[in-house]
Structure formats: C-alpha cells, structure tokens
Short mmCIF file of C-alpha atoms in Angstrom, two decimals:
data_model
loop_
_atom_site.label_atom_id
_atom_site.label_comp_id
_atom_site.label_asym_id
_atom_site.label_seq_id
_atom_site.Cartn_x
_atom_site.Cartn_y
_atom_site.Cartn_z
CA MET A 223 0.00 0.00 0.00
CA PHE A 224 1.46 3.37 -1.05
CA GLY A 225 4.72 1.61 -1.93
CA HIS A 226 5.14 -0.05 1.47
CA THR A 227 4.67 -3.61 2.64
CA VAL A 228 1.43 -3.98 4.59
CA VAL A 229 0.60 -6.70 7.11
CA VAL A 230 -3.07 -7.07 8.04
CA LEU A 231 -3.90 -9.01 11.21
CA SER A 232 -7.56 -9.96 11.16
CA SER A 233 -8.04 -11.24 14.68
CA LEU A 234 -6.74 -11.02 18.21
CA GLU A 235 -5.49 -14.58 17.92
CA ALA A 236 -3.45 -13.65 14.83
CA MET A 237 -1.93 -10.75 16.74
CA LYS A 238 -0.93 -13.08 19.58
CA LEU A 239 0.65 -15.53 17.15
CA CYS A 240 2.54 -12.82 15.29
CA ASN A 241 6.16 -12.41 16.30
CA PHE A 242 6.61 -8.78 17.33
CA SER A 243 10.19 -9.28 18.49
CA SER A 244 11.29 -7.47 15.33
CA SER A 245 8.77 -4.66 15.52
CA ASP A 246 11.00 -2.37 13.44
CA VAL A 247 9.72 -4.23 10.39
CA PHE A 248 6.16 -3.10 11.17
CA SER A 249 6.84 0.36 12.60
CA HIS A 250 7.00 2.49 9.43
CA ARG A 251 4.09 4.87 8.91
CA PRO A 252 2.76 5.79 5.44
CA THR A 253 3.93 9.09 3.99
CA TRP A 254 1.22 9.64 1.39
CA LEU A 255 -0.07 13.00 2.71
CA GLN A 256 2.54 15.00 0.82
CA ASN A 257 1.32 18.56 1.48
CA THR A 258 0.77 17.88 5.16
CA VAL A 259 4.22 16.35 5.54
CA ARG A 260 5.79 19.23 3.62
CA CYS A 261 4.05 21.74 5.91
CA ILE A 262 5.28 20.21 9.13
CA VAL A 263 8.73 19.00 8.02
CA PRO A 264 11.09 18.60 9.86
CA GLY A 265 8.51 17.19 12.24
CA ILE A 266 7.79 13.59 13.06
CA VAL A 267 4.17 13.20 11.97
CA PHE A 268 3.60 10.61 9.23
CA LYS A 269 7.19 9.41 9.43
CA GLY A 270 8.59 6.09 10.55
CA ALA A 271 9.27 5.10 14.12
CA ALA A 272 13.03 5.49 13.61
CA ASP A 273 12.56 9.21 12.90
CA TYR A 274 10.30 9.48 15.94
CA HIS A 275 12.85 7.80 18.23
CA GLU A 276 15.70 9.98 16.93
CA ASN A 277 13.69 13.20 17.39
CA ARG A 278 12.43 12.09 20.80
CA ARG A 279 15.95 11.31 21.99
CA PHE A 280 17.20 14.71 20.77
CA LEU A 281 14.27 16.57 22.35
CA LEU A 282 14.52 14.83 25.74
CA THR A 283 18.29 15.32 25.88
CA ASN A 284 17.90 18.99 25.02
CA LEU A 285 15.07 19.60 27.49
CA LYS A 286 16.83 17.74 30.31
CA SER A 287 19.95 19.85 29.78
CA ARG A 288 17.71 22.93 30.08
CA GLY A 289 16.25 21.78 33.39
CA MET A 290 13.16 19.72 32.54
CA GLY A 291 12.26 17.39 35.39
CA ARG A 292 14.21 19.45 37.91
CA SER A 293 13.55 22.69 39.69
CA GLY A 294 15.69 24.46 37.06
CA LEU A 295 12.61 25.33 35.02
CA GLU A 296 10.88 26.87 38.00
CA GLY A 297 13.19 29.89 37.93
CA GLN A 298 12.63 30.40 34.22
CA LEU A 299 8.86 30.25 34.64
CA LEU A 300 8.91 32.65 37.57
CA GLU A 301 11.11 35.10 35.65
CA GLU A 302 8.78 34.95 32.64
CA GLY A 303 5.78 35.43 34.96
CA GLU A 304 7.42 38.53 36.48
CA GLN A 305 8.04 39.98 33.02
CA LEU A 306 4.41 39.32 32.10
CA ILE A 307 3.22 41.08 35.27
CA ALA A 308 5.53 44.03 34.56
CA HIS A 309 4.11 44.30 31.04
CA LEU A 310 0.55 44.13 32.38
CA THR A 311 1.18 46.95 34.85
CA THR A 312 2.64 49.28 32.22
CA ASN A 313 0.04 48.59 29.51
CA LYS A 314 -3.65 48.89 30.32
CA GLU A 315 -5.40 47.77 27.10
CA LEU A 316 -4.17 44.34 26.06
CA ASP A 317 -5.42 41.24 24.28
CA PRO A 318 -5.18 38.38 26.81
CA ARG A 319 -5.00 35.75 24.04
CA ILE A 320 -1.84 37.31 22.60
CA LEU A 321 -0.31 37.76 26.05
CA LEU A 322 -0.91 34.17 27.10
CA THR A 323 0.35 32.74 23.81
CA ASN A 324 3.40 35.00 24.09
CA PHE A 325 3.99 33.75 27.64
CA THR A 326 3.72 30.11 26.51
CA SER A 327 5.92 30.68 23.47
CA ASN A 328 8.53 32.45 25.57
CA THR A 329 8.62 29.55 28.01
CA ILE A 330 9.21 27.06 25.20
CA MET A 331 11.68 29.35 23.39
CA THR A 332 13.67 29.82 26.59
CA MET A 333 13.92 26.06 27.06
CA CYS A 334 14.88 25.35 23.45
CA PHE A 335 16.87 28.41 22.34
CA GLU A 336 17.57 30.34 25.56
CA LYS A 337 15.91 33.30 23.87
CA ARG A 338 12.55 35.00 24.25
CA TRP A 339 10.35 37.57 22.56
CA GLU A 340 9.55 40.84 24.25
CA TYR A 341 5.86 41.43 24.83
CA GLY A 342 4.55 43.46 21.89
CA ASP A 343 7.47 42.43 19.64
CA GLU A 344 6.63 42.63 15.92
CA ASN A 345 8.51 39.38 15.20
CA TYR A 346 6.35 37.59 17.74
CA THR A 347 3.20 39.03 16.17
CA ARG A 348 4.29 37.61 12.79
CA PHE A 349 5.04 34.26 14.47
CA ALA A 350 1.64 34.11 16.22
CA ASP A 351 -0.22 35.23 13.10
CA SER A 352 1.52 32.52 11.08
CA ILE A 353 0.54 29.82 13.55
CA GLU A 354 -3.02 31.10 13.56
CA LYS A 355 -3.09 31.07 9.74
CA ILE A 356 -1.75 27.49 9.64
CA VAL A 357 -4.42 26.29 12.07
CA GLU A 358 -7.10 28.16 10.11
CA THR A 359 -6.10 26.77 6.70
CA PHE A 360 -5.11 23.26 7.79
CA PRO A 361 -8.51 21.72 6.90
CA LEU A 362 -8.03 22.96 3.32
CA VAL A 363 -4.55 21.43 3.18
CA MET A 364 -5.96 18.12 4.41
CA LEU A 365 -8.82 18.32 1.91
CA ARG A 366 -6.35 18.76 -0.95
CA ASP A 367 -4.23 15.88 0.34
CA LEU A 368 -7.18 13.52 0.64
CA VAL A 369 -8.77 14.52 -2.68
CA PRO A 370 -6.12 16.14 -4.94
CA LEU A 371 -8.78 17.25 -7.43
CA PHE A 372 -10.07 19.73 -4.81
CA GLY A 373 -6.76 21.58 -5.14
CA TYR A 374 -8.17 23.20 -8.28
CA LEU A 375 -10.98 24.90 -6.36
CA PRO A 376 -10.07 28.57 -5.82
CA SER A 377 -10.75 28.61 -2.07
CA VAL A 378 -8.73 25.42 -1.48
CA ALA A 379 -5.86 26.64 -3.68
CA HIS A 380 -5.84 30.00 -1.87
CA GLY A 381 -5.89 28.28 1.54
CA ASN A 382 -2.99 26.03 0.53
CA LYS A 383 -1.01 29.07 -0.64
CA GLU A 384 -1.66 30.93 2.63
CA ASN A 385 -0.68 27.85 4.64
CA TYR A 386 2.53 27.45 2.67
CA GLU A 387 3.44 31.14 3.12
CA ALA A 388 2.76 30.97 6.87
CA ASN A 389 4.99 27.90 7.09
CA LEU A 390 7.74 29.80 5.28
CA VAL A 391 7.53 32.60 7.86
CA LEU A 392 7.84 30.10 10.73
CA ARG A 393 10.60 28.20 9.02
CA SER A 394 12.64 31.34 8.33
CA GLN A 395 12.28 32.50 11.94
CA PHE A 396 13.40 29.13 13.33
CA GLU A 397 16.22 28.84 10.81
CA GLY A 398 17.41 32.26 11.93
CA LEU A 399 17.29 31.20 15.59
CA ILE A 400 19.17 27.98 14.85
CA ARG A 401 21.76 29.80 12.73
CA GLU A 402 22.22 32.36 15.54
CA ARG A 403 22.60 29.59 18.09
CA VAL A 404 25.16 27.70 15.96
CA HIS A 405 27.22 30.85 15.41
CA SER A 406 27.17 31.70 19.12
CA GLU A 407 28.38 28.18 19.99
CA ASP A 408 31.10 28.36 17.32
CA SER A 409 32.41 31.63 18.77
CA HIS A 410 32.77 30.12 22.26
#
C-alpha cells in the first residue's frame, strides 16, 4: 500500500501468534499525505518510528539539559511570569489571548533556544499570526491531500497558498534562531 509492505492481522489470535520481536519491520508509517508532511517537516508526523525515536531522543536530551524534570525550570517560569506582570502593569489595554500565547511561546523558546520575545514584539506578532493562519487553513490542506482534485478549487488553492506562506515565515524564523545559536556556539 502506497509503496510499502502492509501486514493485516484480522483477529486477536493472529496478533498473539505474530512475532513482534522485530517490531522495526512493522513500525513504518505511510507518507502519502505530501502537502501535510511538507508543511510540518522537519517534524515527526507521518514518518517512521526510527525518525520518531531519533527526534524524541534529541528533544529529551535537550530539554533535560535545560532543566526539565528538575527545579531548574521553575526559575525560568517565575522570571517569565514577572516579566508578564511588569508588562501588564505598564500597559492597560491588552489582548489576553496574545499575552498568554506570548507567555507560553517564551517559556518554550527559553527552554529550546535560551531566547525570548519581548511582549509586543513585531517578530512575535508575525510568528503568532503565522501559527493562527496554519491552524485556520489546515482543513483545506488536508482536503487537498485527501482529494487532490479539490486543489483546483479557488478557495482550497488559496488556503494552501496561505498555509505554505505561513509555514515559510515560521521556518525562516526558526532557521534564523538555529543559525544564531550555531554561530554563538562556534564563537565560544
């Protein structure tokens, strides 16, 4: 199916009789949703288990070195909370949705890149708008993936284009952060 070997087990008894000691043979996931995969690359959705395990290992190692599972994150969260409170006291009219997503994003960015966005930062606004646009247009991307003929409908084509452009914005921002991080480590 879709260029991959498929094993169908039709009963619980067949599953019990099957030898799962070499589960790597059965762990690959189909990659037929091309637009979806392209939108979330270099993610792990719709990829094989080997990619998942490699990404999981990298993520857990990175997060543990940043303090996950220890009280090291507590200080980062408290500091971010203090900066949020300071921003709230100086600005009276604010959108709580943007503030809370900025707080959450800053917490994750601090863990992953040791960098954060200032509240009200234009780069963060572009980041948040891109994520919102991806979530909004994702059903159209899925529709085109499931029924490629729908890609010729103007609304679906426009939604796919907007989704792709929003992904480019996110990708360029993260590539910039990674490039910055690599250059800072090279200079040390």
